Coordinates of C-alpha atoms and ligand atoms in Angstrom, one line a residue:
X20 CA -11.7 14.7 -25.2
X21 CA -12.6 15.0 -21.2
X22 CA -9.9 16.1 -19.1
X23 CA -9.7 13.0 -17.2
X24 CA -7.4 13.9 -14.5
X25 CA -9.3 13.6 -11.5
X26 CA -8.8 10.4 -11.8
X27 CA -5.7 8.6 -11.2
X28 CA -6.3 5.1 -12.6
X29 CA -2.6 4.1 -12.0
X30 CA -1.1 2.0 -9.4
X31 CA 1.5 4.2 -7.2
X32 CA -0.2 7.5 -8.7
X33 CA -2.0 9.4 -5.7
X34 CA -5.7 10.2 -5.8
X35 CA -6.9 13.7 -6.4
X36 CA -9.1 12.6 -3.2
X37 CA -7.9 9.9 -0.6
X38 CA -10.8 8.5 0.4
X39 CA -11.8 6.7 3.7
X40 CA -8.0 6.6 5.2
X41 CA -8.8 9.8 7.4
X42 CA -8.6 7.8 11.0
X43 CA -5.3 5.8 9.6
X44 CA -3.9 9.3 8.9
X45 CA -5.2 11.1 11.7
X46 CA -4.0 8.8 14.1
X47 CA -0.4 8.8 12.4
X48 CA -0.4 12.8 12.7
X49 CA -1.0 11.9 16.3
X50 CA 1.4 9.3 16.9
X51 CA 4.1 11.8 14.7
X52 CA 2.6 14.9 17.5
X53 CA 3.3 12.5 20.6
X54 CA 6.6 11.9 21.9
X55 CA 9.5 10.5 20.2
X56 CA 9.8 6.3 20.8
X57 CA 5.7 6.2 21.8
X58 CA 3.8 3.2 19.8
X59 CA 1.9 5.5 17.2
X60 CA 5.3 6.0 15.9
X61 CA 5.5 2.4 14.0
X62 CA 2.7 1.6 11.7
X63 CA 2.2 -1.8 9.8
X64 CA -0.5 -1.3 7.1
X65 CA -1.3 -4.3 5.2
X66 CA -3.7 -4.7 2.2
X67 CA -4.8 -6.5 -1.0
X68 CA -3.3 -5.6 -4.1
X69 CA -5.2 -2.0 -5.3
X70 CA -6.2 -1.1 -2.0
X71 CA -3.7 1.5 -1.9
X72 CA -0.4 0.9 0.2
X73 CA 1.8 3.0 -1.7
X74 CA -0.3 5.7 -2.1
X75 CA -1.6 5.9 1.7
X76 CA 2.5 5.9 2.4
X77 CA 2.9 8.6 0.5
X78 CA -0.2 10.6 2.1
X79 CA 1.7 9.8 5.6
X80 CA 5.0 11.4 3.8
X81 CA 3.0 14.3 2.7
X82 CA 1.9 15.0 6.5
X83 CA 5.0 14.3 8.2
X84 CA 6.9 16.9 5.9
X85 CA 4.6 19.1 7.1
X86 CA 5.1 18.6 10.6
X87 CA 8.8 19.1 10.0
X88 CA 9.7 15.2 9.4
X89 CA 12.7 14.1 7.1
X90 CA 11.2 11.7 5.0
X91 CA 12.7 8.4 2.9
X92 CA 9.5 8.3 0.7
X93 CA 8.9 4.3 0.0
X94 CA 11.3 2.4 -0.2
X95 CA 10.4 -1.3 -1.7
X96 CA 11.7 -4.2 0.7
X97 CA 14.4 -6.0 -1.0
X98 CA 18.0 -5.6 -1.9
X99 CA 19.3 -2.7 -1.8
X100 CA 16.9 -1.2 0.6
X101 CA 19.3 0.0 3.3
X102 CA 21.2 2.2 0.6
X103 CA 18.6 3.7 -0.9
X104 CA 16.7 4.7 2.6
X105 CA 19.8 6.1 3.2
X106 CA 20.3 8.2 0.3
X107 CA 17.0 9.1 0.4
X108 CA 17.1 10.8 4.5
X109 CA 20.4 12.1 3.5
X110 CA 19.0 13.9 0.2
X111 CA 16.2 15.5 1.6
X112 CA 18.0 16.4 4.6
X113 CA 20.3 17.9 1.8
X114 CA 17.2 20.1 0.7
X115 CA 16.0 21.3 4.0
X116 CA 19.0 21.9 5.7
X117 CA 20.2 25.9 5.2
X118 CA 22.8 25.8 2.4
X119 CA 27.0 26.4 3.6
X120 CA 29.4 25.9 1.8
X121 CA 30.5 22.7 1.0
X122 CA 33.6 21.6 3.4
X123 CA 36.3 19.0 2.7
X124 CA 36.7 16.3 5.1
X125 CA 39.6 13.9 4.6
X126 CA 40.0 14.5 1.0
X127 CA 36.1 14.1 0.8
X128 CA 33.8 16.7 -0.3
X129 CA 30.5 16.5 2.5
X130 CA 27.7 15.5 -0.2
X131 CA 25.4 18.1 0.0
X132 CA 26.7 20.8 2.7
X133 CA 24.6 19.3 5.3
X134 CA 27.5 18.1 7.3
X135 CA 31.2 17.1 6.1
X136 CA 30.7 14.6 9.0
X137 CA 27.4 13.2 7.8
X138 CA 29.0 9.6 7.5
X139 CA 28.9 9.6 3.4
X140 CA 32.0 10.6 3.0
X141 CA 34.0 7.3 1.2
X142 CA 35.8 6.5 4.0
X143 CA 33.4 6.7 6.5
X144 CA 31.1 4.9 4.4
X145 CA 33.5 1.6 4.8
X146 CA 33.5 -0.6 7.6
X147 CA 30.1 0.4 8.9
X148 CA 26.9 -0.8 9.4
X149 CA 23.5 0.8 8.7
X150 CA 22.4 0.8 12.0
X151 CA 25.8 3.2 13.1
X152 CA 25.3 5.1 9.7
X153 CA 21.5 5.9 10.3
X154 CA 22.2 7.3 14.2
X155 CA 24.9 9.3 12.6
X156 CA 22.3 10.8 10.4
X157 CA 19.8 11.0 12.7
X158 CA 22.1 12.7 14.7
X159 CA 22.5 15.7 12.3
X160 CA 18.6 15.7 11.5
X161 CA 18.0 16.1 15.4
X162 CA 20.4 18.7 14.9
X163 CA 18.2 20.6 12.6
X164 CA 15.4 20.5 14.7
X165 CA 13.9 17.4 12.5
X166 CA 12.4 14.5 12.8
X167 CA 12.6 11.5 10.7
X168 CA 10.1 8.9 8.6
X169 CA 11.4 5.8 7.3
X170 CA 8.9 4.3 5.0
X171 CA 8.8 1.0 3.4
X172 CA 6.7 -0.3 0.9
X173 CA 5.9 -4.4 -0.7
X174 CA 7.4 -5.9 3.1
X175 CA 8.1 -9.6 2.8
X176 CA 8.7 -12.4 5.3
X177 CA 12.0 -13.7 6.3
X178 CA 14.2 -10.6 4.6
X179 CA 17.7 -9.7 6.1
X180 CA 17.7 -6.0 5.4
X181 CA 14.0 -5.7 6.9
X182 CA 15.4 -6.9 9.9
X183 CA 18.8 -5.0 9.8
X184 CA 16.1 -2.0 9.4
X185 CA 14.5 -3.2 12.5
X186 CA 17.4 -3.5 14.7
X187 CA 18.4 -0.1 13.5
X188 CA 15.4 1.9 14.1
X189 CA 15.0 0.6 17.3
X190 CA 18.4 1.3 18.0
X191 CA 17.1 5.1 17.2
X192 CA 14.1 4.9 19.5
X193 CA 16.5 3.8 22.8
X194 CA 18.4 6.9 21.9
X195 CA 15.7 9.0 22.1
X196 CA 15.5 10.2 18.8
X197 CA 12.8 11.6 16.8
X198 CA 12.1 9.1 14.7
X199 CA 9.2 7.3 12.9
X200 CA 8.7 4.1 10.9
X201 CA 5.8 3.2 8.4
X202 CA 5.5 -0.1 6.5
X203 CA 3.2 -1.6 3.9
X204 CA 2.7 -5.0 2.0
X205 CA -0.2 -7.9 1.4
X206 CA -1.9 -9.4 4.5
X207 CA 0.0 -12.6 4.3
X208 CA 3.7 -10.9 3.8
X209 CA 2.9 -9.3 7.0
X210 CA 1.4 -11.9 8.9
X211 CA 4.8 -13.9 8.3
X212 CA 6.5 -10.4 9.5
X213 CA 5.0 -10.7 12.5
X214 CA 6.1 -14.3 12.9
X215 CA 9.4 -13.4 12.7
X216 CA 11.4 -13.0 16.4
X217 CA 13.7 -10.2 15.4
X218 CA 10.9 -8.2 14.3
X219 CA 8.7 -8.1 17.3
X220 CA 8.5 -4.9 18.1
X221 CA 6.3 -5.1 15.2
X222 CA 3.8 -6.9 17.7
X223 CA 3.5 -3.3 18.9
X224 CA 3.2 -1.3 16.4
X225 CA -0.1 0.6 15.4
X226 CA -1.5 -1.8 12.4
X227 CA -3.9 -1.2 10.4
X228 CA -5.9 -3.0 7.4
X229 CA -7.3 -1.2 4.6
X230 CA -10.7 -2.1 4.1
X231 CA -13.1 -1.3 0.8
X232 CA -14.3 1.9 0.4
X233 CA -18.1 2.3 1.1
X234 CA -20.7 3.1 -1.8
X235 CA -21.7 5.9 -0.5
X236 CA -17.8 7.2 -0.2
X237 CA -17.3 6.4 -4.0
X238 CA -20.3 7.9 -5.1
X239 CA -20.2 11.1 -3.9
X240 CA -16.7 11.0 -4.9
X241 CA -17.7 10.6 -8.4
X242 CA -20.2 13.6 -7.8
X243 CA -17.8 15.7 -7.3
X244 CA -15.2 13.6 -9.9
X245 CA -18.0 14.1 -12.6
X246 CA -18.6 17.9 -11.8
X247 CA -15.4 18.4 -12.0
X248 CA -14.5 17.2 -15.8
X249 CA -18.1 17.9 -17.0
X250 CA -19.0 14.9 -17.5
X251 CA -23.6 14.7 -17.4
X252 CA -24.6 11.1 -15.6
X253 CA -27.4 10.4 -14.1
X254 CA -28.2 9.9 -10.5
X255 CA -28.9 6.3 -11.3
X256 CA -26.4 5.9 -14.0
X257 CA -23.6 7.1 -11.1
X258 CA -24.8 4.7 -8.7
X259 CA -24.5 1.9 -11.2
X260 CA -20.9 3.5 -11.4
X261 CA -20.2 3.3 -7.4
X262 CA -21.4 0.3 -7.3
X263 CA -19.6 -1.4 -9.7
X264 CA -16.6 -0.3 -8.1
X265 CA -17.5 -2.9 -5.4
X266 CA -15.1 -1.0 -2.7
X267 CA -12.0 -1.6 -4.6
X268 CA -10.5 2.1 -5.0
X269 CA -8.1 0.9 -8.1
X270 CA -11.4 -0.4 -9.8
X271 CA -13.4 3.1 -8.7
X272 CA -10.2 5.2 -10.4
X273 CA -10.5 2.9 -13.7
X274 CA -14.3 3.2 -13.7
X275 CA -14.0 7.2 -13.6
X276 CA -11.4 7.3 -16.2
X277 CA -13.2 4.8 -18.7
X278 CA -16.5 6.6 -17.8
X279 CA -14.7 9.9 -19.6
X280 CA -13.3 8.0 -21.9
X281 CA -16.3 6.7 -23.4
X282 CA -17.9 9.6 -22.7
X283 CA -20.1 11.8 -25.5
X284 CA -18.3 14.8 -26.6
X285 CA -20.9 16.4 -25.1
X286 CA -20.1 15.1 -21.7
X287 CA -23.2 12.8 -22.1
X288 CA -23.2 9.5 -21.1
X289 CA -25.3 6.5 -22.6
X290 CA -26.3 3.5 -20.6
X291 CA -24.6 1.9 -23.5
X292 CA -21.1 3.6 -23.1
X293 CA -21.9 3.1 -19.2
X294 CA -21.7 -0.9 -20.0
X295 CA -18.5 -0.4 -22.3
X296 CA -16.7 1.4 -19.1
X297 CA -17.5 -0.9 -17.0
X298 CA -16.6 -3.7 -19.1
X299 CA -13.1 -2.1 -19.7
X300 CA -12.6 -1.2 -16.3
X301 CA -13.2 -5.1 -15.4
X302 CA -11.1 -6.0 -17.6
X303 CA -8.2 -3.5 -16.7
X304 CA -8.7 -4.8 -13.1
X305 CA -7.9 -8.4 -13.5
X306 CA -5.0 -7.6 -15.7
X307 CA -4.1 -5.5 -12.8
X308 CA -5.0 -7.2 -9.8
X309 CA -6.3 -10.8 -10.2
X310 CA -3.3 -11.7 -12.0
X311 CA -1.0 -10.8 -9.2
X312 CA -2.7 -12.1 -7.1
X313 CA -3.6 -15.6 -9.1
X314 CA 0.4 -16.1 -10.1
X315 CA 1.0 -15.9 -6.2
X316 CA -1.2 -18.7 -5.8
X317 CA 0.1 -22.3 -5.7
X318 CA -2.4 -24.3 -8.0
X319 CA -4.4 -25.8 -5.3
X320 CA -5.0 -22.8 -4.0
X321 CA -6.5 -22.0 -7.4
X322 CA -8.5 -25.0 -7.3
X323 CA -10.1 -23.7 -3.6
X324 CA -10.9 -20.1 -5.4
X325 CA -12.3 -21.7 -8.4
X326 CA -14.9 -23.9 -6.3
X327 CA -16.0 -21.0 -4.5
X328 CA -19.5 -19.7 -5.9
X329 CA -19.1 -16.3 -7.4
X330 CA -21.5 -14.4 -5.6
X331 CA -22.4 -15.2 -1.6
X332 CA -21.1 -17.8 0.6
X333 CA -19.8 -20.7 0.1
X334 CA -19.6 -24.0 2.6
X335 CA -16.2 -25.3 3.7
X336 CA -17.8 -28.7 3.0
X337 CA -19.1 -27.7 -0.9
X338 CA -15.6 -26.8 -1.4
X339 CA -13.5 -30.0 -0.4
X340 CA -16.6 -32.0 -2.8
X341 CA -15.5 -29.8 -5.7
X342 CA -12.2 -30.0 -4.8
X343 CA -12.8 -34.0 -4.6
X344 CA -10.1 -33.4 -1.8
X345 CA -9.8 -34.3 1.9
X346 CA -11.3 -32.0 4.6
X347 CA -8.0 -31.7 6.1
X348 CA -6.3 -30.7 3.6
X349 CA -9.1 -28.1 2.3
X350 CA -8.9 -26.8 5.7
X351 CA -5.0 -26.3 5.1
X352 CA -5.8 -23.9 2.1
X353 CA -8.9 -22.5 3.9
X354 CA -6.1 -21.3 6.8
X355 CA -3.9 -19.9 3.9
X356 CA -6.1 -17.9 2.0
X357 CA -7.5 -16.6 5.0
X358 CA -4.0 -15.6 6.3
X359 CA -3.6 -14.2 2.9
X360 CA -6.5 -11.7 3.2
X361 CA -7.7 -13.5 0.0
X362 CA -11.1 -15.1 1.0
X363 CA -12.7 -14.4 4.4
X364 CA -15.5 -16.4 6.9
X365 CA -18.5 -14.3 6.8
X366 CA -20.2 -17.6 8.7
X367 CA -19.3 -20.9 10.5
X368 CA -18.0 -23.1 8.0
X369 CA -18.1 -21.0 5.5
X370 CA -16.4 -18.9 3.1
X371 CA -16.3 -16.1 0.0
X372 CA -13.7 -15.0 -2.6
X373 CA -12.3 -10.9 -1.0
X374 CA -11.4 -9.9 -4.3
X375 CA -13.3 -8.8 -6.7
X376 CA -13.7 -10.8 -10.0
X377 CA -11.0 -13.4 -8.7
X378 CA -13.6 -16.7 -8.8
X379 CA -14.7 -15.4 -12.3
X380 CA -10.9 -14.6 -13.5
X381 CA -9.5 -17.9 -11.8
X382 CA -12.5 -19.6 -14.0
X383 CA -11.7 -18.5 -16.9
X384 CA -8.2 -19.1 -16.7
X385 CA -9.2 -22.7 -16.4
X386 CA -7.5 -22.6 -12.6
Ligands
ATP17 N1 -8.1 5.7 -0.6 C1 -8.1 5.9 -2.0 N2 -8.9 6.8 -2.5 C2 -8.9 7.0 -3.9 N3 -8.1 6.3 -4.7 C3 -7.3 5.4 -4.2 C4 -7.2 5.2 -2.8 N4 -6.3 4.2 -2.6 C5 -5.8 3.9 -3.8 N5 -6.4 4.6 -4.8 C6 -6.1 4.4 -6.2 O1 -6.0 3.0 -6.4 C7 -4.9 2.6 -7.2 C8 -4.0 1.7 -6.5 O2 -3.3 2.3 -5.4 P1 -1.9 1.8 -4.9 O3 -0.9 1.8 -6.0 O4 -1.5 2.6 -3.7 O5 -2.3 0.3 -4.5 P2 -1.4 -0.8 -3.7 O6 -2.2 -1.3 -2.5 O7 0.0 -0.2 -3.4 O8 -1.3 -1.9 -4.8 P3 -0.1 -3.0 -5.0 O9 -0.2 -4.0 -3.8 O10 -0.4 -3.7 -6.3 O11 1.2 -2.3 -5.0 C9 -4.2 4.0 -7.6 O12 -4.8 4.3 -8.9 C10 -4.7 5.0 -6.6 O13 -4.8 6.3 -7.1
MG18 MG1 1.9 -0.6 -4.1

């Protein structure tokens, strides 16, 4: 068997290569160079399912360690969050900070010799909230000559401990402390984010949108992918490859990793076994993707993506006559799915499908 492992078809599993994110990371390393509280420090990243949130979040980790950044690696919005950043900052702190010895506070043992006074102790763990237990922390990481990242992955509209999180870190930043915040989730979970008026220093943080990867990018990627686990394809045979991938890195990683797979034991590949990889990796991408993304959909919404044509444009108009529904209410899921990042308006009065395969899977799931 090839050794496949240059390829990381897994969702949360990070690329031997990150490809195309160098300007959101560069410009993080900047924002994470400039002084504490500026605007670089917050960064809302928002992207379709497989674009790679959670793996770009923990490339920003990666780089913020190594500019001497204490870092909660992603955290996923929901309950329970606020502990479990904690815990996280106080862990790692834990790792950098030189050992002592551990000291009893109060009866209390300090957790992990950072501090006896680093707030975890039980009783000064009651009767507080996060926002006075994260300064405390922050305070000791300041102390060590840190910084630190809170990062937060799958943010959803209208949640309590996304806004306790928000009060809290700017609470940090009119302190003065050197902190930074990075948060991921689907176009339309942050678009109702943004709506939200606790959250508005959102409005000014950095954003960015993760777009498809270029051909070119994935094919010389699977150049050097191919080199790398022997595998023999042809210059045509690997742009048929990139191609397929049509931007979506999830589907490029499955493509790679089925393309080994099927693979000779020679290393050769057929145009027959090229068709078989492909197929699978199709396959393995609307079990991964389109069905997230379908089951999110209410079943209009279905009935919008299944009238789109598969390939190209398709007229607003077209739509609401396949539909057999009124032009103000197609507009209403037009507005929705565009919010949603899930079709876009290439023209005037017109529309495509975003996502790969998501017309043909929607089809064939009889909407
Ligand atoms: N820039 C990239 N270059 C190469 N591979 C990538 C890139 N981004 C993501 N991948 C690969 O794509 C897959 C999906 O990445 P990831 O899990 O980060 O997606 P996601 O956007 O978080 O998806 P979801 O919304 O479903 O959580 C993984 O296999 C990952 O290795
Ligand atoms: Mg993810």
């Amino acid at each position: 068997m090839i050794d496949d492992s240059v390829f990381s078809p897994s969702f949360g599993r990070k690329p031997a290569i990150l490809l195309g994110r160098e300007q959101i990371i560069s410009e993080f390393k900047e924002g994470l160079r400039g002084p504490a509280g500026n605007r670089d420090r917050a960064t809302l990243i928002m992207g379709q399912r497989g674009s790679g949130k959670t793996v770009l979040l923990l490339s920003l980790a990666e780089e913020a360690v190594k500019q001497g950044f204490i870092v909660a690696s992603p955290t996923v919005a929901g309950n329970g969050m606020l502990d479990r950043i904690l815990e996280k900052l106080e862990y790692e702190a834990s790792q950098t900070a030189p050992k002592r010895k551990k000291r009893i506070s109060g009866g209390g043992v300090g957790a992990f010799g950072i501090s006896a006074n680093l707030s975890f102790t039980q009783e000064a763990q009651e009767g507080h909230s996060f926002a006075y237990k994260l300064m405390r922390l922050s305070e000791q990481i300041d102390a060590m000559g840190k910084g630190l990242l809170i990062l937060v992955d799958e943010v959803q509209g209208n949640d309590s401990e996304l806004r306790e999180l928000a009060i809290a870190y700017q609470e940090l930043v009119g302190a003065g402390r050197n902190a930074a915040i990075a948060m991921a989730g689907l176009p339309g979970a942050v678009s109702s984010l943004l709506n939200d008026k606790v959250l508005t220093f959102l409005h000014r943080a950095k954003k960015a949108t993760l777009s498809s990867l270029q051909t070119g990018e994935i094919d010389a990627f699977f150049s050097y992918a191919f080199q790398t686990c022997g595998l023999a394809v042809s210059e045509a045979d690997r742009m048929r490859a990139a191609k397929a991938a049509e931007g979506s890195p999830y589907r490029m990683q499955l493509i790679g990793h089925y393309m080994t797979r099927y693979a000779g034991e020679n290393g050769h590949i057929s145009g027959k076994q090229l068709t078989k990889a492909l197929q699978m990796a199709e396959e393995d991408f609307k079990n991964g993707v389109c069905i997230a993304i379908a089951e999110a959909l209410t079943g209009m919404e279905r009935l919008f993506i299944a009238s789109l044509s598969p390939e190209g444009n398709t007229p607003v108009k077209l739509i609401a006559e396949r539909m057999q529904a009124s032009p103000d209410s197609v507009n209403n899921y037009r507005r929705r799915l565009l919010d949603a990042g899930i079709i876009i308006s290439p023209a005037r009065g017109e529309v495509r499908c975003a996502i790969p395969l998501l017309v043909e899977f929607i089809k064939e799931q009889g909407s």
